[in-house]
Amino acid sequence: MAVTGTPVVAAAANTITATEMREFLRDYAVQNPLLDTVEFSDTEFTTAIDRAVDHANVISRATTWAAANFPNKYALLIGAAQYILQSEAFRQVRNQATYQDGNIQPIGIDDKQAAYLGMSQALKQEYIQLVTSIKIAENMSVRGSLASPVGNRWWR
């Protein structure tokens, strides 16, 4: 059985790490007996985190968040997991094949696309809701006042 080490790199306070992603997705070599390794690389996790931040930035009210200043660690974890599961669903569709030899039950290779896509869609809904709630809360907490244009008119 292969041993996989993950280098430890200091991360910003709200940034999630590959280790945290692996824990959330339960992606351990010992728990992947068919693969005998982890399913996702640290580079794929880094890309997923970046894409989750990009996705959050285009949800209405546009923002310029980065992974280092993302407002909520849990929301970022959900968004990154959503991206990586959707990406894996794409790969599974592209490589899906079923083999059968004689009277043996057919064996599917990369035939879990629907499961990955279903998990991805559930996480995507949660992520959009979380990010939208965060943005609404940030807008409500802005100091100052908003004057009504009607209140600025003089009536005679």
PDB file of N, CA and C in Angstrom, residues 12-92:
ATOM      1  N   ALA A  12      -3.145  31.274   4.779  1.00  0.00           N
ATOM      2  CA  ALA A  12      -3.808  32.433   5.374  1.00  0.00           C
ATOM      3  C   ALA A  12      -4.927  31.940   6.291  1.00  0.00           C
ATOM      4  N   ALA A  13      -5.375  32.799   7.174  1.00  0.00           N
ATOM      5  CA  ALA A  13      -6.351  32.411   8.196  1.00  0.00           C
ATOM      6  C   ALA A  13      -7.625  31.782   7.632  1.00  0.00           C
ATOM      7  N   ASN A  14      -8.175  32.318   6.578  1.00  0.00           N
ATOM      8  CA  ASN A  14      -9.433  31.799   6.039  1.00  0.00           C
ATOM      9  C   ASN A  14      -9.241  30.890   4.839  1.00  0.00           C
ATOM     10  N   THR A  15      -8.017  30.594   4.470  1.00  0.00           N
ATOM     11  CA  THR A  15      -7.770  29.725   3.333  1.00  0.00           C
ATOM     12  C   THR A  15      -7.813  28.273   3.780  1.00  0.00           C
ATOM     13  N   ILE A  16      -8.422  27.437   2.954  1.00  0.00           N
ATOM     14  CA  ILE A  16      -8.445  26.014   3.274  1.00  0.00           C
ATOM     15  C   ILE A  16      -7.232  25.340   2.638  1.00  0.00           C
ATOM     16  N   THR A  17      -6.826  24.240   3.207  1.00  0.00           N
ATOM     17  CA  THR A  17      -5.652  23.521   2.723  1.00  0.00           C
ATOM     18  C   THR A  17      -6.076  22.237   2.016  1.00  0.00           C
ATOM     19  N   ALA A  18      -5.115  21.638   1.319  1.00  0.00           N
ATOM     20  CA  ALA A  18      -5.373  20.359   0.661  1.00  0.00           C
ATOM     21  C   ALA A  18      -5.754  19.301   1.698  1.00  0.00           C
ATOM     22  N   THR A  19      -5.151  19.356   2.866  1.00  0.00           N
ATOM     23  CA  THR A  19      -5.476  18.400   3.928  1.00  0.00           C
ATOM     24  C   THR A  19      -6.933  18.539   4.360  1.00  0.00           C
ATOM     25  N   GLU A  20      -7.403  19.767   4.501  1.00  0.00           N
ATOM     26  CA  GLU A  20      -8.804  19.980   4.878  1.00  0.00           C
ATOM     27  C   GLU A  20      -9.751  19.511   3.777  1.00  0.00           C
ATOM     28  N   MET A  21      -9.367  19.734   2.526  1.00  0.00           N
ATOM     29  CA  MET A  21     -10.176  19.247   1.405  1.00  0.00           C
ATOM     30  C   MET A  21     -10.237  17.721   1.429  1.00  0.00           C
ATOM     31  N   ARG A  22      -9.079  17.092   1.658  1.00  0.00           N
ATOM     32  CA  ARG A  22      -9.019  15.634   1.708  1.00  0.00           C
ATOM     33  C   ARG A  22      -9.889  15.081   2.836  1.00  0.00           C
ATOM     34  N   GLU A  23      -9.864  15.743   3.985  1.00  0.00           N
ATOM     35  CA  GLU A  23     -10.693  15.309   5.116  1.00  0.00           C
ATOM     36  C   GLU A  23     -12.174  15.427   4.778  1.00  0.00           C
ATOM     37  N   PHE A  24     -12.578  16.526   4.164  1.00  0.00           N
ATOM     38  CA  PHE A  24     -13.987  16.727   3.824  1.00  0.00           C
ATOM     39  C   PHE A  24     -14.461  15.701   2.802  1.00  0.00           C
ATOM     40  N   LEU A  25     -13.632  15.431   1.787  1.00  0.00           N
ATOM     41  CA  LEU A  25     -14.008  14.497   0.721  1.00  0.00           C
ATOM     42  C   LEU A  25     -13.681  13.046   1.060  1.00  0.00           C
ATOM     43  N   ARG A  26     -13.038  12.828   2.220  1.00  0.00           N
ATOM     44  CA  ARG A  26     -12.641  11.477   2.636  1.00  0.00           C
ATOM     45  C   ARG A  26     -11.738  10.840   1.583  1.00  0.00           C
ATOM     46  N   ASP A  27     -10.814  11.612   1.051  1.00  0.00           N
ATOM     47  CA  ASP A  27      -9.930  11.171  -0.026  1.00  0.00           C
ATOM     48  C   ASP A  27      -8.583  10.724   0.548  1.00  0.00           C
ATOM     49  N   TYR A  28      -8.537   9.488   1.023  1.00  0.00           N
ATOM     50  CA  TYR A  28      -7.327   8.911   1.592  1.00  0.00           C
ATOM     51  C   TYR A  28      -6.966   7.656   0.810  1.00  0.00           C
ATOM     52  N   ALA A  29      -5.690   7.407   0.635  1.00  0.00           N
ATOM     53  CA  ALA A  29      -5.244   6.222  -0.103  1.00  0.00           C
ATOM     54  C   ALA A  29      -5.774   4.940   0.538  1.00  0.00           C
ATOM     55  N   VAL A  30      -5.773   4.866   1.862  1.00  0.00           N
ATOM     56  CA  VAL A  30      -6.225   3.646   2.540  1.00  0.00           C
ATOM     57  C   VAL A  30      -7.725   3.422   2.379  1.00  0.00           C
ATOM     58  N   GLN A  31      -8.479   4.473   2.052  1.00  0.00           N
ATOM     59  CA  GLN A  31      -9.919   4.332   1.860  1.00  0.00           C
ATOM     60  C   GLN A  31     -10.303   4.276   0.383  1.00  0.00           C
ATOM     61  N   ASN A  32      -9.304   4.197  -0.482  1.00  0.00           N
ATOM     62  CA  ASN A  32      -9.528   4.047  -1.923  1.00  0.00           C
ATOM     63  C   ASN A  32      -8.875   2.751  -2.399  1.00  0.00           C
ATOM     64  N   PRO A  33      -9.410   1.590  -2.007  1.00  0.00           N
ATOM     65  CA  PRO A  33      -8.739   0.327  -2.332  1.00  0.00           C
ATOM     66  C   PRO A  33      -8.634   0.055  -3.834  1.00  0.00           C
ATOM     67  N   LEU A  34      -9.560   0.567  -4.621  1.00  0.00           N
ATOM     68  CA  LEU A  34      -9.473   0.334  -6.065  1.00  0.00           C
ATOM     69  C   LEU A  34      -8.399   1.194  -6.711  1.00  0.00           C
ATOM     70  N   LEU A  35      -8.160   2.368  -6.165  1.00  0.00           N
ATOM     71  CA  LEU A  35      -7.142   3.257  -6.719  1.00  0.00           C
ATOM     72  C   LEU A  35      -5.779   3.019  -6.088  1.00  0.00           C
ATOM     73  N   ASP A  36      -5.763   2.647  -4.814  1.00  0.00           N
ATOM     74  CA  ASP A  36      -4.549   2.476  -4.021  1.00  0.00           C
ATOM     75  C   ASP A  36      -3.753   3.776  -3.924  1.00  0.00           C
ATOM     76  N   THR A  37      -4.431   4.880  -4.087  1.00  0.00           N
ATOM     77  CA  THR A  37      -3.831   6.201  -3.942  1.00  0.00           C
ATOM     78  C   THR A  37      -4.963   7.194  -3.700  1.00  0.00           C
ATOM     79  N   VAL A  38      -4.619   8.438  -3.540  1.00  0.00           N
ATOM     80  CA  VAL A  38      -5.661   9.457  -3.398  1.00  0.00           C
ATOM     81  C   VAL A  38      -6.258   9.740  -4.770  1.00  0.00           C
ATOM     82  N   GLU A  39      -7.501  10.209  -4.781  1.00  0.00           N
ATOM     83  CA  GLU A  39      -8.170  10.465  -6.058  1.00  0.00           C
ATOM     84  C   GLU A  39      -7.776  11.810  -6.650  1.00  0.00           C
ATOM     85  N   PHE A  40      -7.564  12.807  -5.792  1.00  0.00           N
ATOM     86  CA  PHE A  40      -7.270  14.160  -6.257  1.00  0.00           C
ATOM     87  C   PHE A  40      -5.907  14.610  -5.755  1.00  0.00           C
ATOM     88  N   SER A  41      -5.187  15.322  -6.608  1.00  0.00           N
ATOM     89  CA  SER A  41      -3.862  15.821  -6.231  1.00  0.00           C
ATOM     90  C   SER A  41      -3.985  17.159  -5.504  1.00  0.00           C
ATOM     91  N   ASP A  42      -2.913  17.556  -4.841  1.00  0.00           N
ATOM     92  CA  ASP A  42      -2.900  18.852  -4.168  1.00  0.00           C
ATOM     93  C   ASP A  42      -3.068  19.988  -5.172  1.00  0.00           C
ATOM     94  N   THR A  43      -2.506  19.834  -6.359  1.00  0.00           N
ATOM     95  CA  THR A  43      -2.649  20.844  -7.413  1.00  0.00           C
ATOM     96  C   THR A  43      -4.107  20.992  -7.821  1.00  0.00           C
ATOM     97  N   GLU A  44      -4.820  19.878  -7.919  1.00  0.00           N
ATOM     98  CA  GLU A  44      -6.248  19.938  -8.253  1.00  0.00           C
ATOM     99  C   GLU A  44      -7.032  20.647  -7.152  1.00  0.00           C
ATOM    100  N   PHE A  45      -6.649  20.427  -5.897  1.00  0.00           N
ATOM    101  CA  PHE A  45      -7.316  21.122  -4.794  1.00  0.00           C
ATOM    102  C   PHE A  45      -7.057  22.627  -4.860  1.00  0.00           C
ATOM    103  N   THR A  46      -5.824  23.014  -5.162  1.00  0.00           N
ATOM    104  CA  THR A  46      -5.494  24.436  -5.284  1.00  0.00           C
ATOM    105  C   THR A  46      -6.308  25.086  -6.393  1.00  0.00           C
ATOM    106  N   THR A  47      -6.416  24.401  -7.526  1.00  0.00           N
ATOM    107  CA  THR A  47      -7.219  24.914  -8.637  1.00  0.00           C
ATOM    108  C   THR A  47      -8.682  25.022  -8.230  1.00  0.00           C
ATOM    109  N   ALA A  48      -9.198  24.026  -7.530  1.00  0.00           N
ATOM    110  CA  ALA A  48     -10.600  24.038  -7.094  1.00  0.00           C
ATOM    111  C   ALA A  48     -10.873  25.213  -6.155  1.00  0.00           C
ATOM    112  N   ILE A  49      -9.945  25.499  -5.271  1.00  0.00           N
ATOM    113  CA  ILE A  49     -10.101  26.632  -4.353  1.00  0.00           C
ATOM    114  C   ILE A  49     -10.135  27.942  -5.145  1.00  0.00           C
ATOM    115  N   ASP A  50      -9.219  28.083  -6.095  1.00  0.00           N
ATOM    116  CA  ASP A  50      -9.190  29.297  -6.926  1.00  0.00           C
ATOM    117  C   ASP A  50     -10.473  29.460  -7.733  1.00  0.00           C
ATOM    118  N   ARG A  51     -10.985  28.375  -8.306  1.00  0.00           N
ATOM    119  CA  ARG A  51     -12.226  28.460  -9.096  1.00  0.00           C
ATOM    120  C   ARG A  51     -13.428  28.767  -8.207  1.00  0.00           C
ATOM    121  N   ALA A  52     -13.430  28.266  -6.981  1.00  0.00           N
ATOM    122  CA  ALA A  52     -14.523  28.574  -6.052  1.00  0.00           C
ATOM    123  C   ALA A  52     -14.533  30.063  -5.717  1.00  0.00           C
ATOM    124  N   VAL A  53     -13.357  30.641  -5.533  1.00  0.00           N
ATOM    125  CA  VAL A  53     -13.260  32.084  -5.281  1.00  0.00           C
ATOM    126  C   VAL A  53     -13.740  32.855  -6.508  1.00  0.00           C
ATOM    127  N   ASP A  54     -13.305  32.425  -7.697  1.00  0.00           N
ATOM    128  CA  ASP A  54     -13.753  33.076  -8.935  1.00  0.00           C
ATOM    129  C   ASP A  54     -15.277  33.026  -9.058  1.00  0.00           C
ATOM    130  N   HIS A  55     -15.857  31.876  -8.735  1.00  0.00           N
ATOM    131  CA  HIS A  55     -17.315  31.722  -8.803  1.00  0.00           C
ATOM    132  C   HIS A  55     -18.000  32.683  -7.831  1.00  0.00           C
ATOM    133  N   ALA A  56     -17.486  32.772  -6.619  1.00  0.00           N
ATOM    134  CA  ALA A  56     -18.077  33.677  -5.626  1.00  0.00           C
ATOM    135  C   ALA A  56     -18.005  35.126  -6.090  1.00  0.00           C
ATOM    136  N   ASN A  57     -16.932  35.479  -6.768  1.00  0.00           N
ATOM    137  CA  ASN A  57     -16.755  36.860  -7.213  1.00  0.00           C
ATOM    138  C   ASN A  57     -17.742  37.278  -8.294  1.00  0.00           C
ATOM    139  N   VAL A  58     -18.319  36.340  -9.022  1.00  0.00           N
ATOM    140  CA  VAL A  58     -19.275  36.706 -10.075  1.00  0.00           C
ATOM    141  C   VAL A  58     -20.728  36.572  -9.633  1.00  0.00           C
ATOM    142  N   ILE A  59     -20.951  36.033  -8.449  1.00  0.00           N
ATOM    143  CA  ILE A  59     -22.318  35.991  -7.915  1.00  0.00           C
ATOM    144  C   ILE A  59     -22.678  37.418  -7.519  1.00  0.00           C
ATOM    145  N   SER A  60     -23.899  37.844  -7.845  1.00  0.00           N
ATOM    146  CA  SER A  60     -24.288  39.247  -7.646  1.00  0.00           C
ATOM    147  C   SER A  60     -23.975  39.719  -6.257  1.00  0.00           C
ATOM    148  N   ARG A  61     -23.582  40.718  -6.145  1.00  0.00           N
ATOM    149  CA  ARG A  61     -22.742  41.863  -6.154  1.00  0.00           C
ATOM    150  C   ARG A  61     -21.334  41.393  -6.434  1.00  0.00           C
ATOM    151  N   ALA A  62     -20.771  41.866  -7.512  1.00  0.00           N
ATOM    152  CA  ALA A  62     -19.411  41.487  -7.898  1.00  0.00           C
ATOM    153  C   ALA A  62     -18.432  41.894  -6.799  1.00  0.00           C
ATOM    154  N   THR A  63     -17.496  41.000  -6.519  1.00  0.00           N
ATOM    155  CA  THR A  63     -16.485  41.259  -5.493  1.00  0.00           C
ATOM    156  C   THR A  63     -15.116  40.952  -6.068  1.00  0.00           C
ATOM    157  N   THR A  64     -14.093  41.243  -5.298  1.00  0.00           N
ATOM    158  CA  THR A  64     -12.719  40.955  -5.718  1.00  0.00           C
ATOM    159  C   THR A  64     -12.008  40.137  -4.647  1.00  0.00           C
ATOM    160  N   TRP A  65     -12.714  39.193  -4.061  1.00  0.00           N
ATOM    161  CA  TRP A  65     -12.111  38.350  -3.037  1.00  0.00           C
ATOM    162  C   TRP A  65     -11.001  37.502  -3.634  1.00  0.00           C
ATOM    163  N   ALA A  66     -10.067  37.122  -2.784  1.00  0.00           N
ATOM    164  CA  ALA A  66      -9.025  36.152  -3.117  1.00  0.00           C
ATOM    165  C   ALA A  66      -9.118  35.042  -2.072  1.00  0.00           C
ATOM    166  N   ALA A  67      -8.411  33.966  -2.299  1.00  0.00           N
ATOM    167  CA  ALA A  67      -8.460  32.859  -1.335  1.00  0.00           C
ATOM    168  C   ALA A  67      -7.996  33.322   0.046  1.00  0.00           C
ATOM    169  N   ALA A  68      -7.020  34.225   0.081  1.00  0.00           N
ATOM    170  CA  ALA A  68      -6.467  34.689   1.356  1.00  0.00           C
ATOM    171  C   ALA A  68      -7.431  35.558   2.155  1.00  0.00           C
ATOM    172  N   ASN A  69      -8.365  36.244   1.484  1.00  0.00           N
ATOM    173  CA  ASN A  69      -9.286  37.113   2.224  1.00  0.00           C
ATOM    174  C   ASN A  69     -10.747  36.702   2.040  1.00  0.00           C
ATOM    175  N   PHE A  70     -10.961  35.442   1.683  1.00  0.00           N
ATOM    176  CA  PHE A  70     -12.328  34.961   1.514  1.00  0.00           C
ATOM    177  C   PHE A  70     -13.031  35.043   2.863  1.00  0.00           C
ATOM    178  N   PRO A  71     -14.266  35.525   2.913  1.00  0.00           N
ATOM    179  CA  PRO A  71     -14.903  35.824   4.195  1.00  0.00           C
ATOM    180  C   PRO A  71     -15.311  34.621   5.048  1.00  0.00           C
ATOM    181  N   ASN A  72     -15.420  33.430   4.470  1.00  0.00           N
ATOM    182  CA  ASN A  72     -15.884  32.296   5.260  1.00  0.00           C
ATOM    183  C   ASN A  72     -15.215  31.013   4.787  1.00  0.00           C
ATOM    184  N   LYS A  73     -14.530  30.368   5.705  1.00  0.00           N
ATOM    185  CA  LYS A  73     -13.770  29.161   5.383  1.00  0.00           C
ATOM    186  C   LYS A  73     -14.674  27.996   4.968  1.00  0.00           C
ATOM    187  N   TYR A  74     -15.802  27.839   5.661  1.00  0.00           N
ATOM    188  CA  TYR A  74     -16.716  26.736   5.334  1.00  0.00           C
ATOM    189  C   TYR A  74     -17.298  26.909   3.932  1.00  0.00           C
ATOM    190  N   ALA A  75     -17.710  28.117   3.596  1.00  0.00           N
ATOM    191  CA  ALA A  75     -18.262  28.369   2.259  1.00  0.00           C
ATOM    192  C   ALA A  75     -17.220  28.057   1.192  1.00  0.00           C
ATOM    193  N   LEU A  76     -15.976  28.442   1.431  1.00  0.00           N
ATOM    194  CA  LEU A  76     -14.910  28.160   0.465  1.00  0.00           C
ATOM    195  C   LEU A  76     -14.693  26.656   0.318  1.00  0.00           C
ATOM    196  N   LEU A  77     -14.758  25.922   1.406  1.00  0.00           N
ATOM    197  CA  LEU A  77     -14.626  24.465   1.366  1.00  0.00           C
ATOM    198  C   LEU A  77     -15.733  23.840   0.518  1.00  0.00           C
ATOM    199  N   ILE A  78     -16.965  24.293   0.718  1.00  0.00           N
ATOM    200  CA  ILE A  78     -18.101  23.768  -0.049  1.00  0.00           C
ATOM    201  C   ILE A  78     -17.930  24.098  -1.531  1.00  0.00           C
ATOM    202  N   GLY A  79     -17.524  25.319  -1.843  1.00  0.00           N
ATOM    203  CA  GLY A  79     -17.337  25.724  -3.237  1.00  0.00           C
ATOM    204  C   GLY A  79     -16.227  24.954  -3.927  1.00  0.00           C
ATOM    205  N   ALA A  80     -15.120  24.745  -3.230  1.00  0.00           N
ATOM    206  CA  ALA A  80     -14.007  23.995  -3.812  1.00  0.00           C
ATOM    207  C   ALA A  80     -14.388  22.529  -4.020  1.00  0.00           C
ATOM    208  N   ALA A  81     -15.102  21.950  -3.064  1.00  0.00           N
ATOM    209  CA  ALA A  81     -15.556  20.561  -3.206  1.00  0.00           C
ATOM    210  C   ALA A  81     -16.518  20.438  -4.381  1.00  0.00           C
ATOM    211  N   GLN A  82     -17.397  21.416  -4.533  1.00  0.00           N
ATOM    212  CA  GLN A  82     -18.342  21.411  -5.661  1.00  0.00           C
ATOM    213  C   GLN A  82     -17.591  21.413  -6.982  1.00  0.00           C
ATOM    214  N   TYR A  83     -16.591  22.269  -7.085  1.00  0.00           N
ATOM    215  CA  TYR A  83     -15.835  22.368  -8.336  1.00  0.00           C
ATOM    216  C   TYR A  83     -15.115  21.056  -8.650  1.00  0.00           C
ATOM    217  N   ILE A  84     -14.462  20.479  -7.659  1.00  0.00           N
ATOM    218  CA  ILE A  84     -13.665  19.280  -7.931  1.00  0.00           C
ATOM    219  C   ILE A  84     -14.553  18.081  -8.262  1.00  0.00           C
ATOM    220  N   LEU A  85     -15.733  17.987  -7.640  1.00  0.00           N
ATOM    221  CA  LEU A  85     -16.648  16.892  -7.967  1.00  0.00           C
ATOM    222  C   LEU A  85     -17.246  17.072  -9.362  1.00  0.00           C
ATOM    223  N   GLN A  86     -17.550  18.306  -9.741  1.00  0.00           N
ATOM    224  CA  GLN A  86     -18.058  18.562 -11.091  1.00  0.00           C
ATOM    225  C   GLN A  86     -16.980  18.245 -12.128  1.00  0.00           C
ATOM    226  N   SER A  87     -15.758  18.619 -11.838  1.00  0.00           N
ATOM    227  CA  SER A  87     -14.647  18.337 -12.739  1.00  0.00           C
ATOM    228  C   SER A  87     -14.448  16.830 -12.907  1.00  0.00           C
ATOM    229  N   GLU A  88     -14.553  16.088 -11.811  1.00  0.00           N
ATOM    230  CA  GLU A  88     -14.426  14.628 -11.879  1.00  0.00           C
ATOM    231  C   GLU A  88     -15.583  14.015 -12.654  1.00  0.00           C
ATOM    232  N   ALA A  89     -16.777  14.585 -12.543  1.00  0.00           N
ATOM    233  CA  ALA A  89     -17.922  14.096 -13.327  1.00  0.00           C
ATOM    234  C   ALA A  89     -17.638  14.241 -14.820  1.00  0.00           C
ATOM    235  N   PHE A  90     -17.024  15.359 -15.221  1.00  0.00           N
ATOM    236  CA  PHE A  90     -16.648  15.550 -16.629  1.00  0.00           C
ATOM    237  C   PHE A  90     -15.683  14.456 -17.081  1.00  0.00           C
ATOM    238  N   ARG A  91     -14.676  14.175 -16.237  1.00  0.00           N
ATOM    239  CA  ARG A  91     -13.694  13.148 -16.591  1.00  0.00           C
ATOM    240  C   ARG A  91     -14.346  11.777 -16.684  1.00  0.00           C
ATOM    241  N   GLN A  92     -15.256  11.493 -15.756  1.00  0.00           N
ATOM    242  CA  GLN A  92     -15.921  10.193 -15.757  1.00  0.00           C
ATOM    243  C   GLN A  92     -16.738   9.997 -17.031  1.00  0.00           C
TER     244      GLN A  92
END
